[in-house]
């Protein structure tokens, strides 16, 4: 949510959906529980959200998928299901996002009655962009044109729906960004695609300064403009959000686990006896 709010404040983006994609069981990380449990916990965590969904595709594959492959899967799926042209950060498309017959009337279906030079008021993008592209690629949205002004995105100008380009960005903590600097850990061709073609939104984490990290990698330096670092203005820094801290709190019976997890997830973990050590 904070990453979305920050992207809106930049005036460059309107976030219409978030995808949580749990990793495949064969990823092999120590302490990784079955994807069956991880999918359920993620679904419980976002059940009250109207814009974040959990995608099981990565878990259902025959083996572990690279981050690059997962991003490409979602990009291809959005193209196929929505008919949209997805923007490449280096070579933005000049083709309308939703194809329209050129002789079709441009009459607005939703029209903002206010002067467009005043503070923008939302004429919902295709009903929140086809209800957030029908929950991120479940149903193909209709093809009508809509006038769009979003009061939260700080765009300041009217845009038509067919002028909006979709992009998929990787959201991660600065600790993952730092792993890009470890020689041999990431395939360099994949890094070029992830940072160069998609782009990254980075949430700062304890002890991992994004600016310092970017200066230690030639690829990150090369595509620095494609890396957006979320600035946290709240009294509760995002750096405290940690799955590792959550597991440790559960193992030690620490009541502060409620600082990291919502109650339905805690209830599921206790019911399923996850992350409980021998002395637990």
Coordinates of C-alpha atoms in Angstrom, one line a residue:
X1 CA 0.0 0.0 0.0
X2 CA 2.8 2.4 0.8
X3 CA 4.6 1.6 -2.4
X4 CA 1.4 2.3 -4.3
X5 CA 0.9 5.6 -2.5
X6 CA 4.4 6.7 -3.2
X7 CA 4.0 5.9 -6.9
X8 CA 0.9 7.9 -7.1
X9 CA 2.6 10.9 -5.4
X10 CA 5.3 10.9 -8.1
X11 CA 2.6 11.8 -10.6
X12 CA 4.0 9.2 -13.1
X13 CA 1.9 6.2 -12.2
X14 CA -1.6 5.0 -11.4
X15 CA -1.4 1.6 -9.7
X16 CA -4.4 -0.5 -10.7
X17 CA -3.3 -3.8 -9.2
X18 CA -0.8 -5.7 -7.2
X19 CA 0.2 -9.4 -7.7
X20 CA 1.6 -11.6 -4.9
X21 CA 3.4 -14.6 -6.5
X22 CA 4.6 -17.1 -3.9
X23 CA 7.8 -18.9 -4.9
X24 CA 7.8 -22.6 -6.1
X25 CA 8.5 -25.2 -3.5
X26 CA 11.7 -26.3 -5.2
X27 CA 13.3 -22.9 -4.6
X28 CA 14.9 -24.7 -1.7
X29 CA 15.1 -21.9 0.9
X30 CA 15.6 -23.2 4.5
X31 CA 12.3 -23.2 6.4
X32 CA 10.2 -22.7 3.3
X33 CA 6.8 -24.3 4.0
X34 CA 4.6 -25.9 1.4
X35 CA 3.2 -23.6 -1.3
X36 CA -0.3 -24.9 -0.2
X37 CA 0.2 -23.1 3.1
X38 CA 1.9 -20.1 1.6
X39 CA -0.8 -19.5 -0.9
X40 CA -3.5 -19.7 1.8
X41 CA -1.6 -17.3 4.1
X42 CA -1.2 -14.8 1.3
X43 CA -4.8 -15.0 0.3
X44 CA -5.9 -14.4 3.9
X45 CA -3.5 -11.5 4.1
X46 CA -5.1 -9.7 1.1
X47 CA -8.7 -10.9 1.4
X48 CA -9.8 -7.4 2.4
X49 CA -7.9 -5.7 -0.4
X50 CA -9.8 -4.5 -3.6
X51 CA -6.6 -4.3 -5.7
X52 CA -4.1 -7.0 -4.6
X53 CA -4.5 -10.6 -5.6
X54 CA -2.5 -13.8 -5.1
X55 CA -1.4 -15.6 -8.2
X56 CA -0.7 -19.4 -8.0
X57 CA 0.9 -19.8 -11.4
X58 CA 4.5 -19.8 -10.1
X59 CA 3.7 -22.4 -7.4
X60 CA 1.9 -24.6 -9.9
X61 CA 4.8 -25.0 -12.4
X62 CA 6.8 -28.2 -12.6
X63 CA 9.8 -26.5 -11.1
X64 CA 11.2 -23.2 -9.8
X65 CA 10.9 -20.2 -12.1
X66 CA 13.3 -17.3 -12.3
X67 CA 12.0 -13.9 -11.3
X68 CA 12.5 -12.8 -14.9
X69 CA 10.3 -15.7 -16.2
X70 CA 7.5 -14.8 -13.7
X71 CA 7.5 -11.1 -14.8
X72 CA 7.4 -12.2 -18.5
X73 CA 4.5 -14.6 -17.8
X74 CA 2.4 -11.8 -16.2
X75 CA 3.3 -9.4 -19.0
X76 CA 2.3 -11.9 -21.7
X77 CA -0.9 -12.8 -19.8
X78 CA -1.9 -9.2 -19.6
X79 CA -1.3 -8.8 -23.3
X80 CA -3.3 -11.9 -24.2
X81 CA -6.3 -11.4 -21.9
X82 CA -6.7 -7.6 -22.1
X83 CA -5.6 -6.8 -25.6
X84 CA -3.4 -4.1 -24.1
X85 CA 0.0 -2.9 -25.3
X86 CA 2.4 -3.1 -22.4
X87 CA 5.0 -0.4 -22.3
X88 CA 8.7 -1.2 -22.3
X89 CA 10.5 1.4 -20.1
X90 CA 13.1 2.0 -22.7
X91 CA 10.9 2.1 -25.8
X92 CA 7.4 3.2 -24.8
X93 CA 4.7 2.1 -27.2
X94 CA 3.0 4.7 -29.4
X95 CA 0.2 2.3 -30.1
X96 CA -3.1 2.8 -28.2
X97 CA -3.3 0.6 -25.2
X98 CA -6.8 -0.5 -26.2
X99 CA -7.1 -0.8 -30.0
X100 CA -9.8 1.4 -31.4
X101 CA -11.2 1.7 -34.9
X102 CA -9.8 5.1 -36.1
X103 CA -13.2 6.3 -37.3
X104 CA -15.0 5.5 -34.1
X105 CA -16.7 8.4 -32.3
X106 CA -14.6 9.8 -29.5
X107 CA -17.7 10.8 -27.5
X108 CA -17.0 10.4 -23.8
X109 CA -19.0 7.9 -21.8
X110 CA -17.9 9.3 -18.5
X111 CA -17.4 13.0 -18.7
X112 CA -15.9 15.3 -16.1
X113 CA -18.2 18.3 -15.8
X114 CA -15.6 20.5 -14.2
X115 CA -13.1 22.5 -16.0
X116 CA -10.1 20.2 -16.7
X117 CA -7.7 22.8 -15.5
X118 CA -9.1 22.7 -12.0
X119 CA -8.2 20.0 -9.4
X120 CA -8.8 16.6 -11.1
X121 CA -11.8 14.7 -10.1
X122 CA -12.0 11.0 -11.1
X123 CA -14.0 9.8 -14.0
X124 CA -13.3 6.2 -13.3
X125 CA -11.0 4.6 -15.8
X126 CA -13.2 2.0 -17.4
X127 CA -14.7 1.4 -14.0
X128 CA -11.3 1.4 -12.3
X129 CA -9.6 0.3 -15.5
X130 CA -12.0 -2.5 -16.2
X131 CA -12.3 -3.2 -12.5
X132 CA -8.5 -3.2 -12.3
X133 CA -8.3 -5.1 -15.6
X134 CA -10.8 -7.5 -14.2
X135 CA -8.7 -8.3 -11.2
X136 CA -5.5 -8.4 -13.3
X137 CA -6.3 -10.5 -16.3
X138 CA -9.3 -12.6 -15.4
X139 CA -11.7 -11.1 -18.0
X140 CA -11.2 -9.1 -21.1
X141 CA -12.6 -5.5 -20.5
X142 CA -14.9 -3.8 -23.0
X143 CA -13.4 -1.6 -25.7
X144 CA -15.2 1.7 -25.2
X145 CA -13.3 4.9 -24.7
X146 CA -13.4 6.7 -21.4
X147 CA -12.2 10.2 -20.4
X148 CA -10.0 9.7 -17.3
X149 CA -8.8 12.0 -14.6
X150 CA -7.6 10.5 -11.4
X151 CA -7.6 12.8 -8.3
X152 CA -5.2 10.6 -6.5
X153 CA -2.6 10.4 -9.2
X154 CA -1.8 14.1 -9.4
X155 CA -1.6 14.0 -13.2
X156 CA -3.1 17.4 -13.7
X157 CA -4.4 16.7 -17.2
X158 CA -7.2 14.7 -18.8
X159 CA -6.1 11.4 -20.4
X160 CA -8.0 9.1 -22.5
X161 CA -8.0 5.4 -21.6
X162 CA -6.4 4.4 -24.9
X163 CA -3.4 6.6 -24.1
X164 CA -2.6 4.9 -20.9
X165 CA 0.3 2.4 -21.1
X166 CA 0.5 -0.6 -18.8
X167 CA 3.7 -1.6 -17.1
X168 CA 4.6 -4.4 -14.7
X169 CA 7.1 -3.4 -12.0
X170 CA 8.9 -5.7 -9.6
X171 CA 8.3 -4.6 -6.0
X172 CA 11.1 -5.7 -3.6
X173 CA 13.0 -4.7 -0.5
X174 CA 16.5 -3.2 -0.7
X175 CA 17.9 -6.4 0.6
X176 CA 16.8 -8.2 -2.6
X177 CA 18.2 -5.3 -4.6
X178 CA 21.5 -5.8 -2.8
X179 CA 21.6 -9.4 -3.9
X180 CA 22.0 -8.2 -7.5
X181 CA 25.5 -7.2 -6.5
X182 CA 26.6 -10.7 -5.5
X183 CA 28.7 -12.1 -8.3
X184 CA 27.1 -15.2 -10.0
X185 CA 23.9 -15.1 -8.0
X186 CA 21.8 -13.6 -10.7
X187 CA 21.9 -14.3 -14.5
X188 CA 23.2 -11.1 -16.0
X189 CA 20.8 -11.4 -19.0
X190 CA 17.9 -11.7 -16.5
X191 CA 19.1 -8.7 -14.6
X192 CA 19.1 -6.7 -17.9
X193 CA 15.5 -7.7 -18.5
X194 CA 14.2 -7.1 -15.0
X195 CA 15.8 -3.7 -14.5
X196 CA 16.0 -2.6 -18.1
X197 CA 12.6 -3.7 -19.5
X198 CA 10.4 -3.9 -16.5
X199 CA 11.8 -1.7 -13.7
X200 CA 11.9 -2.0 -9.9
X201 CA 10.2 -0.4 -7.0
X202 CA 12.4 -0.7 -3.9
X203 CA 11.3 -0.5 -0.3
X204 CA 14.3 0.4 2.0
X205 CA 15.2 -2.2 4.6
X206 CA 17.4 -2.2 7.6
X207 CA 21.1 -1.8 6.8
X208 CA 20.6 -1.8 3.0
X209 CA 20.8 1.6 1.5
X210 CA 19.5 1.6 -2.1
X211 CA 21.7 4.4 -3.4
X212 CA 24.8 2.7 -2.1
X213 CA 23.7 -0.6 -3.6
X214 CA 23.0 0.9 -7.0
X215 CA 26.5 2.3 -7.1
X216 CA 28.0 -1.2 -6.7
X217 CA 26.5 -2.7 -9.8
X218 CA 27.1 -1.7 -13.4
X219 CA 23.7 -2.9 -14.5
X220 CA 21.9 -1.1 -11.7
X221 CA 23.8 2.1 -12.5
X222 CA 23.0 1.7 -16.2
X223 CA 19.3 1.5 -15.5
X224 CA 19.2 3.7 -12.4
X225 CA 16.2 5.7 -13.8
X226 CA 14.2 2.5 -13.9
X227 CA 14.6 2.0 -10.1
X228 CA 12.2 3.8 -7.9
X229 CA 13.0 4.0 -4.2
X230 CA 9.9 4.4 -2.0
X231 CA 10.2 7.3 0.5
X232 CA 8.5 6.4 3.7
X233 CA 7.0 9.4 5.5
X234 CA 5.2 7.5 8.3
X235 CA 6.2 7.0 11.9
X236 CA 6.4 3.2 11.3
X237 CA 9.2 2.6 8.8
X238 CA 8.7 -0.1 6.3
X239 CA 12.1 -1.5 7.2
X240 CA 10.4 -3.3 10.2
X241 CA 8.3 -5.5 7.9
X242 CA 10.1 -8.8 7.8
X243 CA 9.0 -12.4 7.2
X244 CA 12.1 -13.6 9.1
X245 CA 11.1 -11.5 12.2
X246 CA 7.6 -12.9 11.9
X247 CA 8.8 -16.5 12.0
X248 CA 11.1 -15.8 14.9
X249 CA 8.3 -14.1 16.8
X250 CA 6.1 -17.1 16.3
X251 CA 8.8 -19.6 17.3
X252 CA 9.4 -17.7 20.5
X253 CA 5.8 -16.9 21.4
X254 CA 6.4 -13.2 21.0
X255 CA 3.2 -11.2 21.1
X256 CA 4.8 -8.6 18.8
X257 CA 4.0 -10.9 15.9
X258 CA 0.7 -8.9 15.6
X259 CA 2.9 -6.0 14.4
X260 CA 3.8 -8.0 11.3
X261 CA 0.8 -10.2 10.6
X262 CA -3.0 -9.8 10.4
X263 CA -5.1 -12.0 12.7
X264 CA -6.5 -14.4 10.1
X265 CA -2.9 -15.3 9.1
X266 CA -1.9 -15.8 12.7
X267 CA -4.9 -18.0 13.3
X268 CA -4.1 -20.1 10.2
X269 CA -0.4 -20.5 11.3
X270 CA -1.4 -21.7 14.8
X271 CA -4.1 -24.0 13.5
X272 CA -1.7 -25.6 11.0
X273 CA 1.2 -25.6 13.5
X274 CA 3.6 -23.8 11.1
X275 CA 7.0 -22.4 12.1
X276 CA 6.8 -23.9 15.6
X277 CA 10.1 -25.3 16.8
X278 CA 10.6 -28.4 19.0
X279 CA 10.4 -26.4 22.2
X280 CA 7.5 -24.3 20.9

